Amino acid sequence: VLLKEGKIILFVMAGTDSSASSRQSSFNSLAKDLELPLEQGCLTIVVLGASGDLAKKKTFPALYHLFEQGFLQSGEVHIVGYARTNLSDDGLRGRIRAYLKGASEEHVSEFLQLIKYVSGSYDSGEGFEKLNKEISDYEMSNNSGSSRRLFYLALPPSVYPSVCKMIRTYCMSPTSRFGWTRVIVEKPFGRDLDSAEELSSQLGELFEEDQLYRIDHYLGKELVQNLLVLRFANRLFLPLWNRDNVDNIQIVFREDFGTDGRGGYFDQYGIIRDIIQNHLLQAGFLFGCNGKACIS
């Protein structure tokens, strides 16, 4: 899925050769045809909240799959985990390894060697100075002349303002190098409309709009992505899949585990706000029926 001039472009890469190099070559060719800029050089991905539930279950496995498919090159990408937990590099790698089951051991080991860990507070400059030093040291050793920095906030919204202030103060891409700084913030975006607008205003004072990405990781699931193709790229379903022809939608969400360390987060934001108003309702909107819906 590519985004060009505000429009979503869906594509499928087919063929007998499914190697990483082949997929990367196909992607590069398509991007060239669509006149999308291809960037090369040093890329640092910083996962803030690296010791948390979201990072180990979703963010790092997603980065691994991008690496395995050839979209993250070992000579160009550097991944840094940042959190308050006192961990070593190997300690974080061990936590991540447990969630990469079934993957090639050779690929996993190569991927984990790209990951470093920095421990620090979310509201003090000392930790972010260490983080910036880690990033800058890698950029200097890479000798590419570029500085692309992507910050992924796998954190509760309550710490977004303080973390973004620290990023703005200590960790922006240096103007002396070609590159950019981008910040990805996860849902839920505030507790209600007022807090969401306040949070948006606070982040807007620190970054330009094209530097901010607000996402819901659930929409990246393969099943949810397939709904887009099934509905909007299907001539049979497209004219029929609407509220006039669909009686109701039933969405069932089940987990075979408990809160598993997420209790503090759920106590503050609530399981209904976290799951229903974000993940499940947005999945329901993909059906676009505007009719009756049942969520359980």
CSV table of C-alpha atoms in Angstrom, one decimal, residues 246-251 280-281 284-285 287 289-296:
chain,number,residue,atom,x,y,z
A,246,VAL,CA,-26.0,-5.5,4.5
A,247,ASP,CA,-28.3,-6.2,7.4
A,248,ASN,CA,-25.7,-6.1,10.2
A,249,ILE,CA,-22.0,-6.4,11.1
A,250,GLN,CA,-20.7,-8.7,13.9
A,251,ILE,CA,-17.2,-8.3,15.2
A,280,LEU,CA,-12.9,-2.6,16.4
A,281,LEU,CA,-14.9,0.4,15.3
A,284,GLY,CA,-16.1,-2.0,11.2
A,285,PHE,CA,-15.8,1.3,9.2
A,287,PHE,CA,-17.1,-2.4,5.8
A,289,CYS,CA,-22.2,-0.1,5.8
A,290,ASN,CA,-23.3,2.4,8.3
A,291,GLY,CA,-25.9,-0.1,9.5
A,292,LYS,CA,-26.4,-2.2,12.6
A,293,ALA,CA,-23.2,-3.4,14.3
A,294,CYS,CA,-22.6,-5.9,17.1
A,295,ILE,CA,-19.2,-5.9,18.8
A,296,SER,CA,-18.4,-8.4,21.5
